[in-house]
Amino acid sequence: MPGFTKARGLLLSVAAAFSLAACGGGGAGEDATLMLKGADGTGVPFARRPVHTSFGLLAGVGDDGSGTLSWKGIPFAKPPVGDLRWKAPTDPQAWKGQRDATAFGSACIQNGRIYGPGANNRYDDTIASTLNTPVGSEDCLTLNIWRPASRERDLPVIAFVYGGSNISGYTADPTYDGATLAKAANAVVVTMNYRVGVLGFFSLDQLKAGDGSPGDSGNFALLDIVQALKFVQRDIAQFGGDPSNVTLMGQSAGAINVWALMTSPLADSLFHKVVPLSGGISTAATLPTGSIPIISPAATYRAQANQLLYELLIADERATDAAGAQAVVAGMTDAQVADYMRSKSAATILTTVLTKLAAKGLSGSGPIPDGSVLPVDPIAAIEAGQYRAVPVLAGNTRDEGKLFAPFLALFGGPPGFIMDDATRFRLMANFDPNAPQPDLIADIVNPAYLPVDKPGGWTALTELLDDVFMTVNRIDVLDAVKSRQANVWFYRFDWDEEPAPWNDVYGAAHAFDLPFVFGNFGPSLFSNAANSKANEPGRLALSAAMMQSIAAFARTGDPNNAAVPTWPTWPAAMVFDASPTAVSIHVEADGTLE
């Protein structure tokens, strides 16, 4: 196809970016029951005492009307700052007294995107004005916990890993609020921050200890997730969760990281089921020619790290070009290089990635197949049985490619959107979903792709993008796992009832299943573009069925439940859909097809 070969290197970089214990101390015993009925007879729960964790006492939020309790901003590692930047996470410092756990911790520092936080660590209007500028903090390794406002113990645990191309994302995104899912699933829900971009995945030789320790892999984000899961194993019983029944769920980059940890020896025994949504773990070695692998070679990340070092030296006028920078590095000890890199502000590093490395196709981030933390060929490792064989419930959306529309240019045509992200953000934020405006599509989608249903138009080319990216990666990993175990299920999300023009712009796009999985429909990035009064009955009913399916899987390792028809294992697919007024859920025998 025209332009594909020429642009494939850049697209591979984009694909990499998408890559789109026992009970805690404190002797709490019976005191781990946090809520009792109010003595005034009203039945309103109240907090009896703070929760004892391995690192200190936590005071969270009692039932605020949601029927749940929550604890937010809990440190699970020391801040990875100063000498701890680009090192494996370690346990947090214990604190004295009672720690307030009522607010989310800061997002990990990242360049602003419409999918990330604004200036205030939340979804708000500042997102449009902070695009492509650093937001967040390096002091960010915190997690959040929700549970039903009941006295039940040994509840299943659902630990969620956010997406964001492994270059952005944050747990304070309102889509990821765990209250509704915790109540609907009668489970403990955990969300965790992890380092992203070159602070989360970075393979510079001079930073490595050379002893084969996990930090030498450069997979600091994966190590952060492992560290958070260790906290869960140690302390989740104090919140009423069962550490022997942990479901690790992730979406997009989060799903890629979940698949990565299935093949990593570091995560053994830390989780017992997985729900990877819209991700994969394939290198080019196992995909058809012309496909876009999720995982880039380790050499790509070494080249990225070296280029970043060179660009920083050039900016400091210690060299005029890459060759000169190489000569400077050759005259430095490893310790001097490490000190130099750690002396740079995170903002300077991220700005350099955006302004210098992106043009060279080296701005993506994702799991590094170093051969230790992550196998060189994860699919081959799965096929050889060298992975954590746990029940799998995977999912994809039908129109994944519609969210990746800027990359239609890689097929030889113009980019898919004709408005920049700031304008698109403001348009969605201010859109009235109860007053559809079909003519707006001409302001959003490049006219070269309109009408959307023409041959070679918007729908056809985004489907092609999906075929060579998400679909092949999904089939590759699910077939590999199914060759080793029977308990593999898959769903496809087909809901596309957004008000016009968003039903054509997005349809069942990448990430549009997330509000249904969490039961949260706003305010958030796509809420005004998706959620109208007209589609509310079917939308809420579909969400309830999806949460019930995840609840069943988290409890038993099998998603079958009364809300859906009998759910066969892969390669069959459960198709989740709804009209504006009612669910429409059915089974398709071959989930390899779109």
Coordinates of C-alpha atoms in Angstrom, one line a residue:
M1 CA 0.0 0.0 0.0
P2 CA 1.4 3.5 -0.9
G3 CA 3.5 5.0 1.8
F4 CA 3.3 2.1 4.2
T5 CA 6.9 0.9 3.8
K6 CA 8.4 4.4 4.0
A7 CA 6.5 5.2 7.2
R8 CA 6.8 1.8 8.9
G9 CA 9.7 2.8 11.1
L10 CA 7.7 5.7 12.6
L11 CA 4.6 3.5 13.0
L12 CA 6.6 0.9 14.8
S13 CA 7.7 3.6 17.3
V14 CA 4.0 4.6 17.6
A15 CA 3.2 1.0 18.2
A16 CA 5.8 0.8 21.0
A17 CA 4.2 3.8 22.5
F18 CA 0.8 2.1 22.6
S19 CA 2.6 -0.7 24.1
L20 CA -1.0 2.1 21.6
A21 CA 3.1 -11.3 51.0
A22 CA 0.9 -11.8 53.8
C23 CA -1.4 -9.5 55.9
G24 CA 0.2 -6.2 56.8
G25 CA 1.5 -5.4 60.3
G26 CA -0.2 -3.5 63.0
G27 CA -2.1 -6.4 64.6
A28 CA -5.4 -5.1 63.5
G29 CA -7.2 -8.4 63.8
E30 CA -11.0 -7.7 64.2
D31 CA -10.2 -4.0 64.0
A32 CA -9.7 -4.4 60.2
T33 CA -13.5 -4.2 60.0
L34 CA -13.7 -0.5 59.2
M35 CA -17.4 0.4 59.2
L36 CA -20.2 -0.3 61.6
K37 CA -23.8 0.9 61.6
G38 CA -24.3 4.3 63.1
A39 CA -25.3 4.3 66.8
D40 CA -28.1 6.8 66.1
G41 CA -30.0 4.1 64.2
T42 CA -29.8 5.8 60.9
G43 CA -27.9 3.0 59.3
V44 CA -25.2 5.5 58.1
P45 CA -21.8 3.8 58.3
F46 CA -18.9 5.7 59.8
A47 CA -15.2 5.2 60.1
R48 CA -14.3 3.4 63.3
R49 CA -10.6 3.6 63.2
P50 CA -7.8 4.1 60.7
V51 CA -6.4 1.1 58.7
H52 CA -3.2 -0.5 59.8
T53 CA -0.8 -1.1 56.9
S54 CA 2.8 -2.3 56.9
F55 CA 4.0 1.3 56.7
G56 CA 1.6 3.1 59.0
L57 CA -2.0 4.1 59.6
L58 CA -4.3 5.4 56.9
A59 CA -7.5 7.4 57.2
G60 CA -9.7 7.3 54.1
V61 CA -13.2 8.3 53.2
G62 CA -16.3 6.7 54.7
D63 CA -19.4 6.0 52.7
D64 CA -20.2 9.3 50.9
G65 CA -23.4 8.0 49.4
S66 CA -21.7 5.7 46.9
G67 CA -22.0 2.6 49.1
T68 CA -18.2 2.3 49.2
L69 CA -15.2 3.3 51.2
S70 CA -12.0 4.6 49.7
W71 CA -8.3 5.3 50.5
K72 CA -6.3 7.3 48.0
G73 CA -2.8 8.4 47.4
I74 CA -1.2 5.5 49.4
P75 CA 2.6 5.4 48.8
F76 CA 3.7 1.9 47.7
A77 CA 7.4 2.9 47.0
K78 CA 9.9 5.6 47.8
P79 CA 9.7 8.5 45.4
P80 CA 11.9 7.7 42.4
V81 CA 13.7 11.0 42.5
G82 CA 17.3 12.0 42.7
D83 CA 19.6 9.0 43.0
L84 CA 16.5 6.7 42.8
R85 CA 15.5 7.9 39.3
W86 CA 15.9 5.0 36.8
K87 CA 16.2 2.5 39.6
A88 CA 13.9 -0.3 40.7
P89 CA 11.3 0.8 43.3
T90 CA 11.8 0.1 46.9
D91 CA 9.4 0.0 49.9
P92 CA 8.2 3.4 51.1
Q93 CA 9.4 5.0 54.3
A94 CA 7.1 4.1 57.1
W95 CA 5.2 7.1 58.5
K96 CA 4.3 8.1 62.0
G97 CA 0.8 8.9 63.1
Q98 CA -2.2 8.8 60.8
R99 CA -1.7 9.5 57.1
D100 CA -4.5 11.3 55.3
A101 CA -5.7 9.0 52.4
T102 CA -8.5 11.1 50.9
A103 CA -6.8 12.6 47.8
F104 CA -5.2 11.1 44.8
G105 CA -1.4 11.2 44.5
S106 CA 0.2 13.2 41.7
A107 CA 0.3 11.8 38.2
C108 CA 3.7 10.6 37.2
I109 CA 5.4 13.3 35.1
Q110 CA 4.6 13.2 31.4
N111 CA 4.1 15.4 28.5
G112 CA 0.5 16.7 28.4
R113 CA -1.9 14.8 26.1
I114 CA -5.7 14.9 25.9
Y115 CA -5.6 11.5 27.5
G116 CA -3.6 12.7 30.5
P117 CA -4.1 15.1 33.4
G118 CA -4.2 18.8 33.2
A119 CA -2.3 21.2 35.5
N120 CA -4.4 20.2 38.5
N121 CA -3.9 16.4 38.4
R122 CA -7.4 15.8 37.1
Y123 CA -9.6 16.0 34.1
D124 CA -10.4 19.7 33.7
D125 CA -10.2 22.5 31.2
T126 CA -6.4 23.0 31.7
I127 CA -5.8 19.8 29.7
A128 CA -6.2 21.9 26.5
S129 CA -3.6 24.4 27.6
T130 CA -1.0 22.0 28.9
L131 CA -0.7 19.8 25.8
N132 CA 2.9 18.9 25.0
T133 CA 4.2 20.5 28.2
P134 CA 5.3 18.5 31.3
V135 CA 2.6 17.9 33.9
G136 CA 2.8 15.7 37.0
S137 CA 5.6 14.8 39.3
E138 CA 8.4 12.3 39.7
D139 CA 7.1 11.7 43.2
C140 CA 4.1 9.7 42.1
L141 CA 4.2 6.1 43.1
T142 CA 0.9 5.8 44.9
L143 CA -2.2 3.6 44.7
N144 CA -5.9 3.9 45.5
I145 CA -8.3 1.4 47.0
W146 CA -12.1 1.1 47.0
R147 CA -14.3 -1.4 48.7
P148 CA -18.0 -1.9 49.4
A149 CA -19.3 -0.2 52.7
S150 CA -19.9 -3.6 54.3
R151 CA -18.2 -5.8 56.9
E152 CA -17.3 -8.6 54.4
R153 CA -13.8 -9.9 54.2
D154 CA -11.9 -12.0 51.7
L155 CA -13.4 -10.1 48.8
P156 CA -11.9 -10.6 45.3
V157 CA -9.4 -8.0 44.3
I158 CA -9.3 -6.2 41.0
A159 CA -6.0 -4.3 40.4
F160 CA -6.1 -2.0 37.4
V161 CA -3.3 -0.6 35.3
Y162 CA -4.2 2.4 33.2
G163 CA -3.4 3.0 29.5
G164 CA -1.9 6.0 27.7
S165 CA 0.6 4.6 25.2
N166 CA 3.0 4.1 28.1
I167 CA 3.8 7.8 27.8
S168 CA 0.9 9.2 29.8
G169 CA -2.0 8.2 32.1
Y170 CA -3.0 8.8 35.7
T171 CA -5.2 7.1 38.3
A172 CA -7.1 10.4 39.1
D173 CA -8.8 10.1 35.7
P174 CA -12.5 10.0 36.7
T175 CA -13.0 7.1 34.3
Y176 CA -10.9 5.0 36.7
D177 CA -12.8 5.8 39.9
G178 CA -13.3 2.4 41.4
A179 CA -16.4 3.0 43.5
T180 CA -19.0 1.8 41.1
L181 CA -17.1 -1.3 40.0
A182 CA -16.3 -2.1 43.7
K183 CA -19.9 -2.0 44.6
A184 CA -21.2 -3.8 41.5
A185 CA -18.6 -6.5 41.7
N186 CA -18.6 -6.7 45.5
A187 CA -14.8 -6.5 45.2
V188 CA -11.8 -4.5 46.3
V189 CA -10.6 -2.3 43.5
V190 CA -7.1 -1.0 43.3
T191 CA -5.6 1.5 40.8
M192 CA -1.9 2.3 40.7
N193 CA 0.3 5.0 39.2
Y194 CA 3.5 3.9 37.4
R195 CA 6.3 5.7 35.7
V196 CA 5.7 6.5 32.0
G197 CA 7.8 7.5 29.0
V198 CA 11.6 7.5 29.3
L199 CA 11.3 7.7 33.0
G200 CA 9.4 4.4 33.0
F201 CA 11.2 2.6 30.2
F202 CA 14.9 3.5 29.7
S203 CA 17.9 1.4 28.7
L204 CA 21.1 3.4 29.1
D205 CA 24.1 1.2 29.7
Q206 CA 25.8 3.7 32.0
L207 CA 22.8 3.5 34.4
K208 CA 23.0 -0.2 34.9
A209 CA 24.6 -1.9 37.8
G210 CA 25.8 -4.8 35.6
D211 CA 24.7 -7.4 38.1
G212 CA 21.6 -8.6 36.3
S213 CA 19.3 -7.0 38.8
P214 CA 15.8 -6.1 37.7
G215 CA 16.6 -2.4 37.4
D216 CA 19.2 -3.2 34.6
S217 CA 16.3 -4.2 32.4
G218 CA 15.2 -0.6 32.0
N219 CA 11.6 -1.8 32.7
F220 CA 11.0 0.6 35.6
A221 CA 7.2 0.9 34.9
L222 CA 6.8 -2.9 35.0
L223 CA 8.8 -3.0 38.3
D224 CA 6.5 -0.3 39.7
I225 CA 3.4 -2.4 38.9
V226 CA 5.1 -5.4 40.6
Q227 CA 5.9 -3.2 43.6
A228 CA 2.2 -2.2 43.8
L229 CA 1.2 -5.8 43.6
K230 CA 3.5 -6.6 46.5
F231 CA 1.7 -4.0 48.5
V232 CA -1.5 -5.7 47.6
Q233 CA -0.2 -9.1 48.8
R234 CA 1.0 -7.6 52.1
D235 CA -1.8 -5.4 53.0
I236 CA -5.0 -5.8 51.0
A237 CA -6.4 -8.1 53.7
Q238 CA -6.5 -5.1 56.0
F239 CA -9.0 -3.6 53.5
G240 CA -11.1 -6.8 53.3
G241 CA -9.5 -8.1 50.2
D242 CA -8.3 -11.7 49.5
P243 CA -4.6 -11.6 48.6
S244 CA -5.0 -15.1 47.1
N245 CA -7.6 -13.9 44.6
V246 CA -6.1 -11.0 42.7
T247 CA -7.2 -10.1 39.1
L248 CA -4.8 -7.9 37.2
M249 CA -6.7 -5.8 34.7
G250 CA -5.3 -3.2 32.3
Q251 CA -6.3 -1.4 29.1
S252 CA -4.2 -0.4 26.1
A253 CA -0.7 0.2 27.4
G254 CA -2.0 -1.2 30.7
A255 CA -3.0 -4.4 28.9
I256 CA 0.4 -4.6 27.2
N257 CA 2.0 -4.3 30.7
V258 CA -0.3 -7.0 32.0
W259 CA 0.6 -9.4 29.2
A260 CA 4.3 -8.5 29.9
L261 CA 4.0 -9.5 33.5
M262 CA 2.3 -12.8 32.6
T263 CA 5.7 -13.7 31.0
S264 CA 7.9 -12.1 33.6
P265 CA 9.4 -14.3 36.4
L266 CA 9.1 -11.3 38.8
A267 CA 5.3 -11.4 38.9
D268 CA 5.0 -15.1 39.9
S269 CA 2.3 -15.5 42.6
L270 CA 1.4 -11.8 42.6
F271 CA -1.9 -12.3 40.7
H272 CA -4.2 -15.1 39.8
K273 CA -6.3 -13.9 36.8
V274 CA -5.8 -11.3 34.1
V275 CA -8.1 -9.0 32.1
P276 CA -6.1 -7.4 29.3
L277 CA -8.2 -5.0 27.2
S278 CA -7.0 -3.8 23.8
G279 CA -3.4 -4.9 24.1
G280 CA -0.9 -7.5 23.0
I281 CA 2.7 -8.6 23.5
S282 CA 4.1 -9.6 20.0
T283 CA 7.4 -8.8 18.4
A284 CA 7.7 -8.7 14.6
A285 CA 9.0 -12.3 14.8
T286 CA 5.6 -13.8 15.2
L287 CA 3.4 -11.5 13.1
P288 CA 2.6 -11.5 9.4
T289 CA 4.6 -9.3 7.2
G290 CA 3.3 -5.7 7.2
S291 CA 1.9 -6.0 10.7
I292 CA 2.7 -3.5 13.4
P293 CA 4.2 -5.3 16.5
I294 CA 3.4 -4.1 20.0
I295 CA 6.9 -4.8 21.2
S296 CA 10.0 -3.1 19.8
P297 CA 13.5 -4.7 20.0
A298 CA 15.7 -3.9 23.0
A299 CA 18.1 -2.3 20.5
T300 CA 15.5 0.4 19.8
Y301 CA 15.5 1.4 23.4
R302 CA 19.3 1.4 23.6
A303 CA 19.3 3.7 20.6
Q304 CA 16.6 5.9 22.2
A305 CA 18.6 6.2 25.5
N306 CA 21.9 7.0 23.7
Q307 CA 20.2 9.6 21.5
L308 CA 18.6 11.3 24.5
L309 CA 22.0 11.5 26.2
Y310 CA 23.6 13.0 23.0
E311 CA 20.8 15.6 22.6
L312 CA 21.2 16.7 26.2
L313 CA 25.0 17.2 25.7
I314 CA 24.4 19.1 22.5
A315 CA 21.9 21.4 24.2
D316 CA 24.5 22.0 26.9
E317 CA 26.9 23.0 24.1
R318 CA 29.3 20.2 25.1
A319 CA 29.0 18.9 21.6
T320 CA 27.7 20.1 18.2
D321 CA 26.4 16.8 16.8
A322 CA 25.9 13.2 17.7
A323 CA 29.5 12.2 16.8
G324 CA 30.9 14.9 19.0
A325 CA 28.5 13.8 21.8
Q326 CA 29.7 10.2 21.5
A327 CA 33.3 11.4 21.9
V328 CA 32.3 13.3 25.0
V329 CA 30.6 10.2 26.5
A330 CA 33.7 8.1 25.7
G331 CA 35.7 10.4 28.0
M332 CA 33.2 10.1 30.9
T333 CA 33.0 7.3 33.5
D334 CA 29.7 5.4 33.9
A335 CA 29.1 7.2 37.2
Q336 CA 29.7 10.6 35.6
V337 CA 27.1 9.8 32.8
A338 CA 24.6 8.6 35.4
D339 CA 25.1 11.7 37.5
Y340 CA 24.7 13.9 34.5
M341 CA 21.5 12.3 33.5
R342 CA 20.1 12.5 37.0
S343 CA 21.0 16.1 37.2
K344 CA 18.7 17.0 34.4
S345 CA 15.2 18.0 35.4
A346 CA 12.4 15.7 34.3
A347 CA 10.9 18.6 32.3
T348 CA 14.1 19.0 30.3
I349 CA 14.2 15.3 29.6
L350 CA 10.6 15.1 28.4
T351 CA 10.9 18.3 26.3
T352 CA 14.0 16.9 24.6
V353 CA 12.1 13.7 23.8
L354 CA 9.3 15.6 22.3
T355 CA 11.3 18.2 20.4
K356 CA 14.3 16.1 19.3
L357 CA 13.7 12.3 19.6
A358 CA 10.2 12.3 18.1
A359 CA 11.5 13.4 14.7
K360 CA 13.8 10.5 14.8
G361 CA 11.1 8.0 15.6
L362 CA 12.5 7.4 19.1
S363 CA 9.8 8.9 21.3
G364 CA 7.8 5.8 22.0
S365 CA 7.9 3.8 25.2
G366 CA 6.9 0.3 26.2
P367 CA 8.1 -3.0 27.7
I368 CA 11.7 -3.7 26.8
P369 CA 12.4 -7.4 25.8
D370 CA 15.7 -7.5 27.8
G371 CA 15.6 -11.3 28.2
S372 CA 15.3 -11.1 32.0
V373 CA 12.3 -9.1 33.2
L374 CA 10.7 -9.6 29.8
P375 CA 11.6 -12.5 27.4
V376 CA 13.2 -11.5 24.1
D377 CA 10.2 -13.1 22.4
P378 CA 7.2 -13.2 24.8
I379 CA 5.0 -15.1 22.4
A380 CA 7.6 -17.9 22.0
A381 CA 7.9 -17.9 25.8
I382 CA 4.2 -18.5 26.2
E383 CA 4.1 -21.2 23.5
A384 CA 6.9 -22.9 25.5
G385 CA 5.0 -22.7 28.7
Q386 CA 7.3 -20.2 30.3
Y387 CA 4.6 -17.8 31.6
R388 CA 2.1 -17.5 34.4
A389 CA -0.8 -19.7 33.2
V390 CA -3.8 -18.0 34.8
P391 CA -7.4 -17.6 33.6
V392 CA -7.6 -14.9 30.9
L393 CA -10.5 -12.6 30.0
A394 CA -9.4 -10.4 27.1
G395 CA -11.3 -7.7 25.2
N396 CA -11.1 -5.4 22.3
T397 CA -13.3 -2.8 20.7
R398 CA -14.7 -3.2 17.2
D399 CA -13.3 0.1 15.9
E400 CA -10.0 0.4 17.7
G401 CA -8.4 2.2 14.8
K402 CA -10.7 5.2 14.9
L403 CA -8.8 6.6 17.9
F404 CA -5.5 6.2 16.1
A405 CA -6.7 8.2 13.1
P406 CA -3.7 10.6 13.0
F407 CA -1.7 7.7 11.8
L408 CA -3.8 7.2 8.6
A409 CA -1.1 9.4 7.1
L410 CA 1.2 6.3 7.3
F411 CA -0.9 4.7 4.6
G412 CA 0.0 7.5 2.1
G413 CA -2.9 9.9 2.7
P414 CA -3.4 12.9 5.0
P415 CA -3.9 12.6 8.8
G416 CA -7.4 11.6 9.8
F417 CA -8.2 14.6 12.0
I418 CA -8.1 18.1 10.6
M419 CA -8.3 19.9 14.0
D420 CA -5.5 19.9 16.6
D421 CA -6.0 18.1 19.9
A422 CA -6.7 21.3 21.9
T423 CA -9.5 22.2 19.6
R424 CA -10.9 18.6 19.6
F425 CA -10.7 18.6 23.4
R426 CA -12.6 21.8 23.7
L427 CA -15.2 20.7 21.2
M428 CA -15.9 17.5 23.1
A429 CA -15.8 19.2 26.5
N430 CA -18.4 21.7 25.4
F431 CA -20.5 19.5 23.2
D432 CA -24.2 19.0 24.1
P433 CA -24.9 15.3 23.7
N434 CA -28.6 15.9 23.6
A435 CA -28.4 18.2 20.6
P436 CA -26.6 16.1 17.8
Q437 CA -24.8 18.0 15.1
P438 CA -24.1 15.7 12.2
D439 CA -22.5 18.4 10.1
L440 CA -19.7 18.8 12.6
I441 CA -18.0 15.7 11.1
A442 CA -16.6 17.9 8.3
D443 CA -14.9 20.0 10.9
I444 CA -13.3 17.0 12.5
V445 CA -12.4 14.4 9.8
N446 CA -10.3 15.1 6.8
P447 CA -12.5 15.5 3.8
A448 CA -10.3 13.0 1.9
Y449 CA -12.0 10.3 4.1
L450 CA -15.6 11.5 3.7
P451 CA -18.2 10.3 3.3
V452 CA -17.2 7.8 6.1
D453 CA -18.5 4.7 4.4
K454 CA -17.0 5.2 0.9
P455 CA -14.4 2.8 -0.4
G456 CA -11.1 3.9 1.1
G457 CA -12.9 6.2 3.4
W458 CA -12.8 6.8 7.2
T459 CA -14.3 3.5 8.2
A460 CA -12.4 1.3 5.7
L461 CA -9.0 2.8 6.4
T462 CA -9.4 2.8 10.2
E463 CA -10.4 -0.8 9.9
L464 CA -7.3 -1.5 7.9
L465 CA -5.2 0.2 10.6
D466 CA -6.9 -2.0 13.2
D467 CA -6.3 -5.1 11.1
V468 CA -2.5 -4.6 10.9
F469 CA -2.2 -3.4 14.5
M470 CA -4.6 -4.4 17.2
T471 CA -6.3 -7.4 15.5
V472 CA -3.1 -9.3 14.6
N473 CA -1.5 -8.7 18.0
R474 CA -4.7 -9.9 19.8
I475 CA -5.0 -13.1 17.8
D476 CA -1.3 -13.9 18.2
V477 CA -1.3 -13.7 22.0
L478 CA -4.7 -15.4 22.5
D479 CA -3.8 -18.2 20.2
A480 CA -0.5 -18.7 22.0
V481 CA -2.1 -18.8 25.4
K482 CA -4.9 -21.0 24.2
S483 CA -2.3 -23.5 23.0
R484 CA -1.3 -24.0 26.6
Q485 CA -4.6 -23.6 28.6
A486 CA -8.3 -23.9 28.0
N487 CA -9.5 -21.0 30.2
V488 CA -9.3 -18.1 27.8
W489 CA -12.3 -15.9 27.1
F490 CA -12.7 -12.9 24.8
Y491 CA -15.2 -10.1 24.3
R492 CA -15.7 -7.6 21.5
F493 CA -17.2 -4.2 22.3
D494 CA -19.5 -3.0 19.5
W495 CA -21.5 -0.2 21.1
D496 CA -21.5 2.9 18.8
E497 CA -24.7 4.8 19.9
E498 CA -22.9 8.2 20.4
P499 CA -24.8 11.3 19.3
A500 CA -23.8 12.5 15.8
P501 CA -21.2 13.1 14.6
W502 CA -19.3 11.1 17.2
N503 CA -21.0 7.8 16.2
D504 CA -19.1 8.1 12.9
V505 CA -16.0 9.8 14.2
Y506 CA -15.4 7.2 17.0
G507 CA -18.0 4.5 17.0
A508 CA -16.7 1.6 19.1
A509 CA -13.2 3.1 19.2
H510 CA -10.2 2.2 21.4
A511 CA -10.9 2.9 25.1
F512 CA -14.7 3.4 24.6
D513 CA -15.4 0.2 26.6
L514 CA -13.7 1.7 29.7
P515 CA -16.7 3.7 31.0
F516 CA -18.8 0.6 30.7
V517 CA -16.2 -1.5 32.6
F518 CA -16.0 1.0 35.5
G519 CA -19.6 2.2 35.3
N520 CA -18.4 5.8 35.1
F521 CA -19.9 8.0 32.4
G522 CA -18.6 11.4 33.2
P523 CA -17.3 13.9 33.5
S524 CA -14.4 12.7 31.5
L525 CA -12.7 13.1 28.1
F526 CA -15.3 11.4 25.9
S527 CA -18.4 11.7 28.1
N528 CA -20.1 14.6 26.3
A529 CA -19.3 13.1 23.0
A530 CA -20.7 9.7 23.9
N531 CA -23.4 9.9 26.6
S532 CA -26.8 11.3 25.8
K533 CA -30.2 10.9 27.5
A534 CA -31.4 9.0 24.4
N535 CA -28.8 6.3 24.8
E536 CA -28.8 6.1 28.6
P537 CA -31.1 3.1 29.1
G538 CA -29.2 0.8 26.8
R539 CA -25.8 2.2 27.9
L540 CA -26.4 1.6 31.6
A541 CA -27.8 -1.8 31.1
L542 CA -24.8 -2.8 29.0
S543 CA -22.4 -1.4 31.6
A544 CA -24.2 -3.5 34.3
A545 CA -23.8 -6.7 32.2
M546 CA -20.1 -6.0 31.6
M547 CA -19.4 -5.3 35.3
Q548 CA -21.3 -8.4 36.2
S549 CA -19.1 -10.4 33.8
I550 CA -15.9 -9.0 35.3
A551 CA -17.3 -9.7 38.8
A552 CA -17.9 -13.3 37.9
F553 CA -14.5 -13.7 36.4
A554 CA -12.8 -12.0 39.5
R555 CA -14.7 -14.4 41.8
T556 CA -14.3 -17.6 40.0
G557 CA -12.0 -17.3 37.0
D558 CA -14.9 -17.8 34.6
P559 CA -16.9 -14.8 33.2
N560 CA -20.1 -16.8 32.7
N561 CA -23.0 -15.2 34.6
A562 CA -26.8 -14.6 34.3
A563 CA -26.4 -11.3 32.4
V564 CA -24.9 -13.0 29.3
P565 CA -25.6 -16.0 27.1
T566 CA -23.3 -19.1 27.6
W567 CA -19.8 -17.8 27.0
P568 CA -17.6 -20.2 25.1
T569 CA -13.8 -19.9 25.3
W570 CA -11.6 -18.4 22.6
P571 CA -11.7 -18.3 19.6
A572 CA -15.4 -17.5 20.3
A573 CA -16.3 -13.9 21.2
M574 CA -19.0 -12.5 23.5
V575 CA -20.2 -9.4 21.6
F576 CA -21.3 -6.6 24.0
D577 CA -23.6 -4.1 22.3
A578 CA -26.8 -2.2 23.0
S579 CA -29.4 -0.1 21.2
P580 CA -30.3 3.2 22.8
T581 CA -32.8 1.4 25.0
A582 CA -31.7 -2.2 25.5
V583 CA -28.7 -4.5 25.6
S584 CA -27.9 -6.7 22.6
I585 CA -25.4 -9.3 23.7
H586 CA -24.6 -12.4 21.6
V587 CA -21.9 -14.9 20.9
E588 CA -19.9 -15.1 17.6
A589 CA -18.2 -18.4 17.0
D590 CA -15.0 -16.9 15.5
G591 CA -13.7 -13.9 17.5
T592 CA -10.7 -13.6 15.1
L593 CA -13.0 -11.8 12.7
E594 CA -14.2 -8.1 13.0

